[in-house]
Amino acid sequence: METLIPTINRLQEVFLTLGAEIIQLPQIVVVGSQSSGKSSVLESLVGRDFLPRGSGIVTRRPLVLQLVNLFQLDSLFSFSVFHIQGISPEPIYLKIFSPKVLNLTLVDLPGITKVPVGDQPKDIEAQVQEMILSFISNPNCLILAVSPANSDLATSDALKLAREVDPDGRRTLLVVSKLDLMDAGTDALEVLLGRVIPVRLGIIGVVNRSQHDINTQKSLEDSMKDEQAFLQRHYPSLVSRAGSRYLAKTLSRLLMHHIRDCLPDLKTRVTVLSAQYQARLNSYGQPVEDHSATLLQIVTKFASDYCNTIEGTARHIQTSELCGGARICYIFHETFGRTLQSIDPLAGLTDLDILTAIRNATGPRPALFVPEVSFELLVKRQIKRLEEPSLRCVELVHEELQRIIQHCSSFSTQELLRFPKLHDSIVEVVTGLLRKRLPITNEMVHNLVAIELAYINTKHPDFTDAAQVSASVNSQQVVVCFSLQGLFFCLAKQQTLCSLKAEAEALDGGKRWKNEKVTEEKAAAAGFGSPSKGQAINLLDTAVPVSRKLSSREQRDCEVIQRLIKSYFLIVRKSIQDSVPKTVMHFLVNYVKEHLQSELVGQLYKQPLLQELLIESQDTAQQRTEVAQMLEALKKANNIISEIRETHFW
């Protein structure tokens, strides 16, 4: 047990310049308000005057006080005075060897103050409280709260801060100082017995040296004798559990048992931290010696990580969102596929558009059948709508390939963080390669739609047969003969109907001649005679009706065209939905995968660039040094802890 406190002292020395906060060493931290008697308590534990005194905040930095008991040796200690404005979290280490002290380690913090004095900053209160909380928040820290007996403990600043991090008081020890300065007729018996404020580790009362004692250079030995006499007179029942000597023994005992309890977790923490810092050091890499080999290694690894991200075999797989090949697959089959499926084959195509196309295709002659040109004209118009989402698919895949660059540089290739110029150059080369392949891929996708527009294959095996179309449209005794080769209709009626029609036309002829004559006369009267020279005739003075009731033949012709367009559009859409992803994979994704490494090597592996590209960032070099120092300290700490045999104190 006696070796535990020296062991912690050795650990503190190991982390002297690095800070021991990271391993959370078990220690005792002294907390109290300004002029609460903290300095007198500490000097009584040491047995010598060694702390600076004065008005305002005298202690401006944490003081790590290590007391080492050595028999037959005069007291040895060294102390350096630091004068700084405000306060600083950087600790001062003071080691005292003496046969008059017990093995003990304490951390004395600046006193809690409310009002800045002299050169103190305006936020001195917040600074001090922040520093104190940073120390006592350590779960392995014991809190030595010093509060004067002549003040109300309910308003004690030290106890208030201790309660914030230790609400149950399991690791708090209260020292009631200045017992001799209480008002006449009062005492602190109820407080010392724990009946006012319960504290798990105990409450110890002490008598501090007065300012008169200090001025007259009264020795600490005489002060302790007077303290014992005072306790014997006023607190006889507590004399064996009060005073500076009892406080020193209690602190040493508490610290030893606390170290014993914390040691297993401390050993585990040091081991875990060692592994973490070793991994960090490995990620920073070793200083560059062979620039050529290092550049080739980094470039090859980046290209491999880039391709693995596309293939889904990368080491760092994200769980928050789709990335790499998975997102490309989503673009092909979800984004692009759903967009094509949502396109209505007949969207934007009205019956009037179809009739207009049929009439425009027949020229000046009345249409006896549906012309082939009208079908091709209308179906090409619908197929053209597939080009925009196809080009958008290429753009989305290109954007994802661009995002993979950042993914690899952030997660997969830590070496790139060491060399910012190399990182920027790799990003530039890959971006250039993607930019070069983008127009080529767009052109191929554009050609896929152009190919479909170049030849309307009405002999496609999946295209609707003409007999099926005509049979579903003609519900009467009219036989619609629709030749897919010529796309024409011939209407044939029964022989009896033909003869009746001929007779009716003959009778209707004399009536039509009379009607036409009457119509010409009316037109002349209305001013629609032969136009004079230079006078234009406007036949569109009256608005053309946008919609009207279609005749049965017009309805039949529109329905035939609509069914044929829908059937052929679905064939083309299916082909585009299958061929666009294949085109993107071949001309963009696979090309980049196959040529990425050679492009990087060709652009970057040049002797004049090697030295420039492999210049480390200052942050990386500094972090590597700091991590290496911390790793070395952790290794030493692990060796120190391993020297303690658990059987000695367990």
XYZ file of C-alpha atoms in Angstrom:
650
model
C 0.000 0.000 0.000
C 2.851 2.407 0.795
C 4.051 2.214 -2.806
C 0.777 3.374 -4.317
C 1.171 7.115 -3.736
C 4.777 7.170 -5.072
C 3.477 5.279 -8.093
C 0.925 7.998 -8.798
C 3.681 10.570 -8.329
C 5.743 8.814 -10.988
C 2.754 8.784 -13.314
C 2.275 12.502 -12.779
C 5.912 13.089 -13.659
C 5.534 11.044 -16.840
C 2.704 13.293 -17.994
C 4.392 16.437 -16.690
C 4.452 18.236 -20.052
C 1.569 16.450 -21.719
C -1.104 16.779 -19.054
C -2.401 13.942 -16.902
C -6.067 14.757 -17.507
C -6.315 12.196 -20.265
C -5.729 9.199 -17.968
C -7.697 10.645 -15.025
C -5.194 9.934 -12.262
C -6.559 9.513 -8.728
C -5.633 12.602 -6.741
C -6.805 15.012 -4.034
C -7.799 18.494 -5.164
C -7.967 21.351 -2.650
C -10.865 23.754 -3.233
C -11.790 26.812 -1.210
C -12.703 30.449 -1.396
C -10.124 33.174 -1.288
C -8.650 33.543 2.236
C -10.428 30.427 3.458
C -7.202 29.164 5.038
C -6.157 26.790 2.233
C -2.535 27.908 2.316
C -2.287 27.455 6.089
C -3.790 23.974 5.833
C -1.275 22.950 3.167
C 1.689 24.386 5.081
C 0.629 22.534 8.207
C 0.653 19.307 6.169
C 4.166 20.050 4.883
C 5.518 21.471 8.135
C 7.126 24.515 6.512
C 6.245 27.925 5.142
C 6.565 27.666 1.385
C 3.505 29.304 -0.215
C 3.394 32.965 -1.312
C 1.009 35.204 0.593
C -0.613 38.526 -0.104
C -3.869 40.279 -0.922
C -6.126 39.129 -3.736
C -5.501 35.878 -5.587
C -1.998 34.701 -4.767
C -2.276 31.208 -6.240
C -2.763 31.786 -9.957
C -1.905 28.349 -11.276
C -2.635 24.801 -10.124
C 0.051 23.587 -7.713
C 0.720 19.846 -7.751
C 2.250 19.177 -4.338
C 4.004 15.835 -3.902
C 5.062 14.933 -0.358
C 7.588 12.107 -0.073
C 8.539 10.651 3.302
C 12.259 9.894 3.594
C 13.851 8.922 6.893
C 17.028 10.633 8.110
C 16.944 13.323 5.458
C 16.617 17.040 5.791
C 13.704 18.643 4.026
C 14.416 19.251 0.372
C 12.161 21.141 -1.984
C 12.365 23.498 -4.911
C 9.900 26.152 -5.878
C 9.742 28.514 -8.836
C 7.747 31.728 -8.613
C 5.621 32.556 -11.648
C 4.069 35.959 -12.064
C 1.284 36.058 -14.605
C -1.752 38.272 -15.016
C -5.015 36.471 -14.508
C -4.751 32.730 -14.066
C -3.369 29.827 -16.064
C -4.369 26.152 -16.186
C -0.741 25.066 -16.602
C 0.276 23.424 -13.297
C 3.377 23.972 -11.190
C 4.924 20.764 -9.828
C 6.487 20.907 -6.374
C 8.101 17.820 -4.854
C 9.062 17.836 -1.170
C 11.216 15.156 0.485
C 11.086 15.163 4.271
C 10.989 12.739 7.213
C 8.234 14.920 8.736
C 5.647 14.346 6.028
C 3.490 11.445 5.001
C 3.356 10.211 1.439
C 0.695 12.430 -0.061
C -0.135 14.224 -3.286
C -2.381 17.279 -3.420
C -3.428 19.730 -6.107
C -3.965 23.258 -4.808
C -6.169 25.442 -7.010
C -6.662 29.231 -7.035
C -9.131 30.496 -4.465
C -12.707 31.250 -5.495
C -13.268 34.989 -5.807
C -16.227 37.172 -6.714
C -14.834 40.627 -7.505
C -11.749 41.286 -9.680
C -9.025 43.240 -7.902
C -6.025 45.043 -9.348
C -4.804 43.520 -12.597
C -7.252 40.618 -12.484
C -9.496 40.158 -15.552
C -13.177 41.038 -15.306
C -14.223 37.407 -15.735
C -11.891 36.118 -13.017
C -14.761 34.379 -11.217
C -15.767 32.415 -14.319
C -12.145 31.513 -15.100
C -11.485 30.176 -11.612
C -14.705 28.159 -11.497
C -14.027 26.701 -14.941
C -10.549 25.619 -13.864
C -11.807 24.081 -10.625
C -14.580 22.161 -12.402
C -12.102 20.831 -14.964
C -10.123 19.216 -12.119
C -12.887 17.994 -9.810
C -14.969 16.615 -12.721
C -12.437 13.797 -12.905
C -14.332 10.836 -11.371
C -11.076 9.601 -9.819
C -10.542 12.861 -7.951
C -11.113 13.313 -4.210
C -12.299 16.809 -3.286
C -10.830 18.504 -0.214
C -13.247 21.379 0.402
C -11.913 24.032 2.795
C -14.473 26.310 4.425
C -13.883 28.659 7.411
C -15.823 27.994 10.606
C -16.713 31.677 11.037
C -18.871 31.679 7.870
C -22.165 30.016 7.034
C -21.481 26.585 5.505
C -24.810 26.755 3.680
C -23.267 29.442 1.458
C -19.855 27.795 1.097
C -18.551 28.220 -2.462
C -16.303 25.187 -2.118
C -19.184 22.906 -1.108
C -21.373 24.379 -3.842
C -18.868 23.476 -6.566
C -18.250 20.064 -5.016
C -21.983 19.317 -5.059
C -22.157 20.065 -8.796
C -19.893 17.121 -9.653
C -20.376 15.017 -6.505
C -24.019 15.457 -5.452
C -23.935 12.499 -3.038
C -20.687 13.624 -1.388
C -19.069 10.220 -1.956
C -15.673 11.696 -2.789
C -15.764 14.935 -0.777
C -13.873 15.622 2.472
C -14.726 18.844 4.323
C -12.087 20.750 6.312
C -13.513 23.371 8.680
C -10.718 25.902 9.189
C -10.285 28.785 11.663
C -12.102 27.094 14.538
C -10.534 29.606 16.919
C -12.112 32.587 15.157
C -15.747 31.745 15.830
C -17.865 34.202 17.820
C -17.812 33.825 21.552
C -20.402 31.391 22.830
C -20.553 29.450 19.538
C -18.815 26.326 18.332
C -18.747 24.030 15.323
C -19.562 20.806 17.126
C -22.774 20.111 15.198
C -20.968 20.729 11.927
C -17.998 18.526 12.829
C -20.356 15.707 13.808
C -21.951 15.839 10.356
C -25.362 16.890 11.597
C -25.544 20.041 9.482
C -24.001 19.028 6.148
C -23.460 15.301 5.581
C -20.197 14.444 3.842
C -19.309 10.801 3.182
C -15.535 11.049 3.637
C -15.785 13.010 6.864
C -15.449 16.488 8.365
C -12.208 17.554 10.069
C -11.699 20.769 12.010
C -8.347 22.585 12.156
C -6.897 25.727 13.691
C -4.912 27.941 11.337
C -1.988 30.159 12.153
C -3.021 33.749 12.595
C -1.443 36.623 10.741
C 0.255 37.589 14.016
C 1.821 34.122 14.200
C 3.117 34.514 10.677
C 4.480 37.992 11.318
C 6.250 36.841 14.474
C 7.557 33.788 12.599
C 5.972 31.346 14.972
C 7.086 27.844 14.037
C 4.648 25.302 12.693
C 5.530 22.879 15.481
C 4.491 25.428 18.090
C 1.350 26.198 16.100
C 0.396 22.524 16.097
C 0.909 22.309 19.840
C -1.373 25.298 20.322
C -3.878 23.683 17.965
C -3.991 20.516 20.041
C -4.403 22.550 23.224
C -7.294 24.494 21.713
C -9.034 21.305 20.556
C -8.542 19.731 23.995
C -10.222 22.707 25.670
C -13.116 23.288 23.288
C -13.666 19.941 21.524
C -12.418 17.248 23.913
C -14.658 14.567 22.383
C -13.227 15.198 18.925
C -9.594 15.831 19.762
C -8.566 12.466 18.350
C -10.433 13.170 15.104
C -9.410 16.753 14.464
C -6.275 18.789 13.869
C -3.657 19.026 11.139
C -1.868 15.769 12.053
C -5.102 13.790 11.907
C -5.931 15.501 8.603
C -2.595 14.412 7.098
C -3.065 10.796 8.210
C -6.640 10.763 6.913
C -5.684 12.196 3.542
C -2.837 9.712 3.116
C -5.074 6.802 4.061
C -7.943 7.937 1.816
C -5.615 8.496 -1.104
C -3.992 5.062 -0.783
C -7.330 3.268 -0.645
C -8.688 5.394 -3.455
C -5.678 4.605 -5.644
C -6.138 0.924 -4.872
C -9.764 1.082 -5.953
C -8.996 3.048 -9.122
C -5.939 1.088 -10.198
C -7.698 -1.675 -12.251
C -9.700 0.878 -14.244
C -6.601 3.042 -14.594
C -4.624 0.153 -16.044
C -7.423 -0.618 -18.495
C -7.675 3.020 -19.530
C -3.941 3.279 -20.168
C -4.058 0.128 -22.300
C -6.999 1.372 -24.361
C -5.445 4.800 -24.844
C -2.183 3.216 -25.947
C -3.980 1.287 -28.665
C -5.876 4.388 -29.793
C -2.788 6.559 -29.985
C -0.869 3.830 -31.782
C -3.615 3.729 -34.408
C -3.517 7.521 -34.723
C 0.257 7.474 -35.104
C -0.022 4.817 -37.800
C -2.552 6.937 -39.648
C -0.082 9.819 -39.822
C 2.519 7.555 -41.385
C 6.278 7.718 -41.179
C 8.386 10.620 -42.473
C 8.941 10.346 -46.219
C 12.261 8.879 -47.285
C 11.607 7.435 -50.761
C 9.410 9.976 -52.551
C 8.857 7.852 -55.655
C 7.711 4.792 -53.745
C 5.533 6.871 -51.422
C 3.783 8.619 -54.305
C 3.129 5.366 -56.153
C 1.831 3.761 -52.983
C -0.610 6.591 -52.237
C -1.820 6.853 -55.836
C -2.313 3.103 -56.114
C -4.173 2.957 -52.830
C -6.436 5.844 -53.788
C -7.281 4.256 -57.127
C -7.972 0.946 -55.385
C -10.180 2.588 -52.759
C -12.038 4.509 -55.461
C -12.791 1.356 -57.427
C -13.689 -0.577 -54.265
C -16.170 2.129 -53.319
C -17.873 1.664 -56.670
C -17.845 -2.120 -56.317
C -19.066 -1.995 -52.695
C -15.967 -3.661 -51.242
C -14.448 -0.605 -49.515
C -13.259 -0.884 -45.908
C -15.214 2.178 -44.798
C -18.866 1.558 -45.610
C -21.286 4.309 -44.713
C -24.510 3.464 -42.912
C -26.148 6.892 -42.996
C -26.638 7.169 -46.767
C -26.065 5.356 -50.051
C -22.627 5.865 -51.524
C -20.628 4.788 -54.535
C -21.890 1.844 -56.536
C -24.997 1.532 -54.384
C -26.069 5.073 -55.233
C -25.331 4.506 -58.919
C -27.551 1.423 -58.814
C -30.253 3.494 -57.124
C -29.961 6.143 -59.846
C -30.326 3.543 -62.606
C -33.210 1.523 -61.255
C -35.048 3.906 -58.942
C -34.506 7.485 -60.046
C -34.104 6.944 -63.802
C -36.380 3.912 -64.005
C -39.254 5.543 -62.136
C -38.904 8.732 -64.142
C -39.296 6.823 -67.414
C -42.212 4.821 -66.046
C -43.963 8.043 -65.067
C -43.923 9.368 -68.654
C -47.356 8.955 -70.242
C -46.992 7.693 -73.843
C -49.791 10.029 -74.956
C -48.993 13.026 -72.723
C -49.397 16.327 -74.547
C -51.067 14.636 -77.526
C -54.712 15.621 -78.095
C -57.221 14.243 -80.588
C -56.978 17.494 -82.520
C -53.178 17.045 -82.785
C -53.709 13.566 -84.216
C -56.353 14.720 -86.728
C -54.176 17.655 -87.729
C -51.226 15.346 -88.333
C -53.391 13.012 -90.429
C -54.676 15.880 -92.584
C -51.231 17.452 -92.973
C -49.886 14.077 -94.128
C -52.500 13.746 -96.899
C -51.851 17.072 -98.563
C -54.655 18.517 -100.711
C -56.371 15.156 -101.105
C -59.058 13.988 -98.670
C -57.851 11.050 -96.560
C -59.353 7.679 -97.446
C -57.081 5.940 -94.916
C -54.708 6.762 -92.073
C -51.337 7.745 -93.617
C -48.115 6.243 -92.335
C -46.383 9.611 -92.119
C -48.773 10.856 -89.431
C -47.997 7.862 -87.210
C -44.225 8.360 -87.556
C -44.502 12.080 -86.965
C -46.469 11.651 -83.754
C -44.527 8.701 -82.312
C -41.190 10.479 -82.872
C -42.525 13.457 -80.982
C -43.235 11.217 -77.991
C -39.930 9.309 -78.209
C -38.017 12.601 -78.126
C -39.309 13.125 -74.577
C -37.064 10.239 -73.372
C -33.863 12.148 -74.086
C -33.992 14.656 -71.206
C -34.312 12.111 -68.340
C -31.629 9.980 -70.005
C -29.148 12.869 -70.006
C -30.138 13.695 -66.425
C -29.251 10.106 -65.481
C -25.744 10.659 -66.869
C -25.420 13.865 -64.849
C -26.445 12.177 -61.590
C -23.930 9.354 -62.060
C -21.215 11.892 -62.866
C -22.020 13.784 -59.644
C -21.778 10.572 -57.611
C -18.409 9.700 -59.146
C -17.294 13.176 -58.105
C -18.550 12.592 -54.534
C -16.561 9.358 -54.302
C -13.365 11.427 -54.556
C -14.129 13.201 -51.287
C -15.293 9.973 -49.691
C -11.996 8.255 -50.442
C -9.865 11.195 -49.368
C -11.763 11.528 -46.076
C -12.264 7.912 -45.032
C -10.228 5.510 -47.103
C -6.886 7.198 -47.698
C -5.647 8.923 -44.545
C -2.259 9.490 -46.158
C -3.784 12.189 -48.345
C -4.386 14.327 -45.271
C -0.629 14.447 -44.760
C 0.041 15.910 -48.204
C -2.473 18.638 -49.096
C -0.848 19.435 -52.452
C -0.951 15.788 -53.489
C -4.570 15.605 -52.375
C -5.498 18.639 -54.466
C -3.621 17.261 -57.468
C -5.362 13.877 -57.252
C -8.748 15.593 -57.020
C -7.862 17.712 -60.030
C -6.766 14.725 -62.134
C -9.817 12.606 -61.318
C -12.144 15.554 -61.852
C -10.509 16.198 -65.202
C -10.933 12.561 -66.220
C -14.619 12.646 -65.289
C -15.091 15.954 -67.065
C -13.469 14.517 -70.197
C -15.745 11.476 -70.240
C -18.965 13.392 -69.567
C -19.554 14.826 -73.076
C -18.625 11.495 -74.661
C -21.212 9.701 -72.535
C -23.812 12.382 -73.197
C -23.216 12.054 -76.926
C -23.703 8.287 -76.796
C -26.937 8.633 -74.822
C -28.117 11.269 -77.275
C -27.349 8.837 -80.096
C -29.443 6.134 -78.415
C -32.516 8.344 -78.731
C -31.458 9.490 -82.202
C -31.189 5.847 -83.303
C -34.753 5.221 -82.201
C -35.872 8.313 -84.069
C -33.954 7.381 -87.215
C -36.059 4.310 -88.068
C -39.536 3.422 -86.823
C -39.482 -0.351 -87.018
C -43.116 -1.321 -87.474
C -42.020 -4.931 -88.009
C -40.762 -5.166 -84.438
C -41.903 -8.488 -82.960
C -43.494 -6.754 -79.977
C -45.370 -4.182 -82.049
C -49.151 -4.550 -82.176
C -50.459 -6.444 -85.188
C -52.713 -4.453 -87.519
C -55.512 -7.011 -87.515
C -55.689 -6.839 -83.698
C -55.873 -3.066 -83.787
C -58.538 -2.903 -86.475
C -60.596 -5.704 -84.925
C -60.726 -3.913 -81.584
C -61.634 -0.585 -83.174
C -64.229 -1.574 -85.839
C -67.268 -2.946 -84.052
C -69.513 -2.838 -87.161
C -69.393 -4.731 -90.457
C -66.580 -2.583 -91.674
C -63.290 -4.427 -92.176
C -60.265 -2.257 -91.547
C -57.235 -3.557 -93.408
C -54.162 -1.967 -91.821
C -50.904 -2.858 -93.533
C -47.914 -2.391 -91.181
C -45.629 -2.135 -94.217
C -47.477 0.767 -95.792
C -49.620 1.821 -92.808
C -52.759 2.375 -94.852
C -56.457 1.592 -94.412
C -58.844 0.235 -97.067
C -62.483 0.220 -96.196
C -64.693 -2.397 -97.831
C -68.381 -2.811 -97.368
C -70.720 -5.534 -98.446
C -71.719 -5.574 -102.106
C -75.344 -4.634 -101.411
C -74.302 -1.573 -99.495
C -72.031 -0.476 -102.343
C -74.843 -0.547 -104.941
C -77.242 1.362 -102.701
C -74.554 3.943 -102.096
C -74.030 4.435 -105.845
C -77.737 5.091 -106.453
C -77.877 7.516 -103.561
C -74.897 9.434 -104.885
C -76.539 9.749 -108.293
C -79.685 11.277 -106.801
C -77.633 13.478 -104.553
C -75.595 14.843 -107.475
C -78.485 17.028 -108.955
C -79.229 18.424 -105.486
C -75.528 19.233 -104.884
C -75.282 21.139 -108.204
C -78.263 23.304 -107.301
C -76.944 23.939 -103.810
C -73.500 24.904 -105.069
C -75.039 27.393 -107.500
C -77.063 29.007 -104.738
C -73.981 29.111 -102.515
C -71.914 30.863 -105.202
C -74.577 33.490 -105.629
C -74.713 34.152 -101.898
C -70.943 34.367 -101.690
C -70.803 36.907 -104.471
C -73.383 38.992 -102.702
C -71.376 38.829 -99.525
C -68.242 40.121 -101.265
C -66.350 36.826 -101.654
C -65.975 37.124 -105.382
C -62.753 36.954 -107.337
C -60.084 38.984 -105.579
C -58.786 42.069 -107.188
C -55.097 42.429 -107.958
C -53.022 42.997 -104.850
C -55.841 42.144 -102.467
C -55.266 39.221 -100.036
C -57.958 36.893 -98.830
C -57.994 36.011 -95.111
C -59.745 32.732 -94.461
C -59.016 32.763 -90.760
C -61.055 35.732 -89.710
C -63.240 33.463 -87.598
C -61.589 31.499 -84.776
C -61.045 27.817 -85.426
C -62.767 25.791 -82.679
C -60.293 24.143 -80.335
C -62.503 21.160 -79.682
C -65.559 19.790 -81.340
C -67.460 16.571 -81.512
C -65.612 14.056 -83.635
C -67.291 11.901 -86.189
C -67.245 8.158 -85.805
C -64.516 7.851 -88.416
C -62.393 10.537 -86.763
C -62.777 8.812 -83.415
C -61.785 5.521 -85.014
C -58.713 7.058 -86.676
C -57.588 8.765 -83.425
C -57.980 5.589 -81.418
C -56.001 3.576 -83.932
C -53.151 6.098 -83.910
C -53.187 6.325 -80.093
C -52.955 2.582 -79.652
C -50.168 2.293 -82.180
C -48.214 5.168 -80.565
C -48.593 3.705 -77.081
C -47.526 0.248 -78.221
C -44.451 1.480 -80.051
C -43.528 4.011 -77.313
C -43.488 1.277 -74.674
C -41.114 -0.747 -76.843
C -38.722 2.199 -77.212
C -38.985 3.156 -73.519
C -38.079 -0.366 -72.487
C -35.088 -0.280 -74.801
C -33.918 3.132 -73.538
C -34.363 2.082 -69.903
C -32.071 -0.873 -70.544
C -29.488 0.711 -72.852
C -28.839 4.021 -71.039
C -27.424 2.408 -67.831
C -25.278 0.114 -69.968
C -23.992 3.081 -71.935
C -23.203 5.046 -68.771
C -21.397 2.089 -67.235
C -19.314 1.446 -70.343
C -18.374 4.962 -71.381
C -18.148 6.580 -67.936
C -18.019 4.322 -64.875
C -16.022 1.374 -66.207
C -13.750 3.616 -68.251
C -12.834 5.648 -65.168
C -12.234 2.474 -63.140
C -9.937 1.018 -65.795
C -7.950 4.162 -66.549
C -7.888 5.933 -63.174
C -4.556 4.599 -61.915
C -2.763 5.056 -65.232
C -4.138 8.595 -65.499
C -2.939 9.456 -61.989
C 0.504 7.979 -62.547
C 0.857 9.655 -65.923
C -0.115 13.072 -64.592
C 1.608 13.027 -61.174
C 4.561 10.643 -61.295
C 7.062 13.162 -62.571
C 10.404 13.866 -60.951
C 10.009 17.647 -60.810
C 6.702 17.226 -58.940
C 7.677 14.583 -56.384
C 9.246 16.892 -53.806
C 6.489 19.477 -54.137
C 3.575 17.037 -53.920
C 4.913 15.208 -50.872
C 5.336 18.232 -48.622
C 3.589 17.508 -45.334
C 1.210 19.992 -43.787
C 2.468 21.629 -40.607
C -0.554 20.383 -38.698
C 0.176 16.770 -39.592
C 3.828 16.990 -38.565
C 2.921 18.644 -35.268
C 0.152 16.158 -34.532
C 2.461 13.245 -35.265
C 4.989 14.616 -32.777
C 2.347 15.158 -30.080
C 0.813 11.722 -30.600
C 4.240 10.065 -30.515
C 5.049 11.817 -27.214
C 1.724 10.812 -25.688
C 2.173 7.226 -26.860
C 5.613 7.103 -25.282
C 4.197 8.473 -22.015
C 1.406 5.891 -22.060
C 3.927 3.103 -22.551
C 5.934 4.337 -19.576
C 2.744 4.623 -17.516
C 1.805 1.068 -18.429
C 5.217 -0.157 -17.304
C 4.941 1.736 -14.004
C 1.501 0.302 -13.279
C 2.662 -3.181 -14.227
C 5.387 -3.013 -11.560
C 2.705 -3.039 -8.864
C 1.722 -6.529 -7.892
C -1.907 -6.717 -7.003
C -1.169 -9.341 -4.330
C 0.660 -6.693 -2.302
C -2.476 -4.756 -1.525
C -5.469 -6.612 -2.870
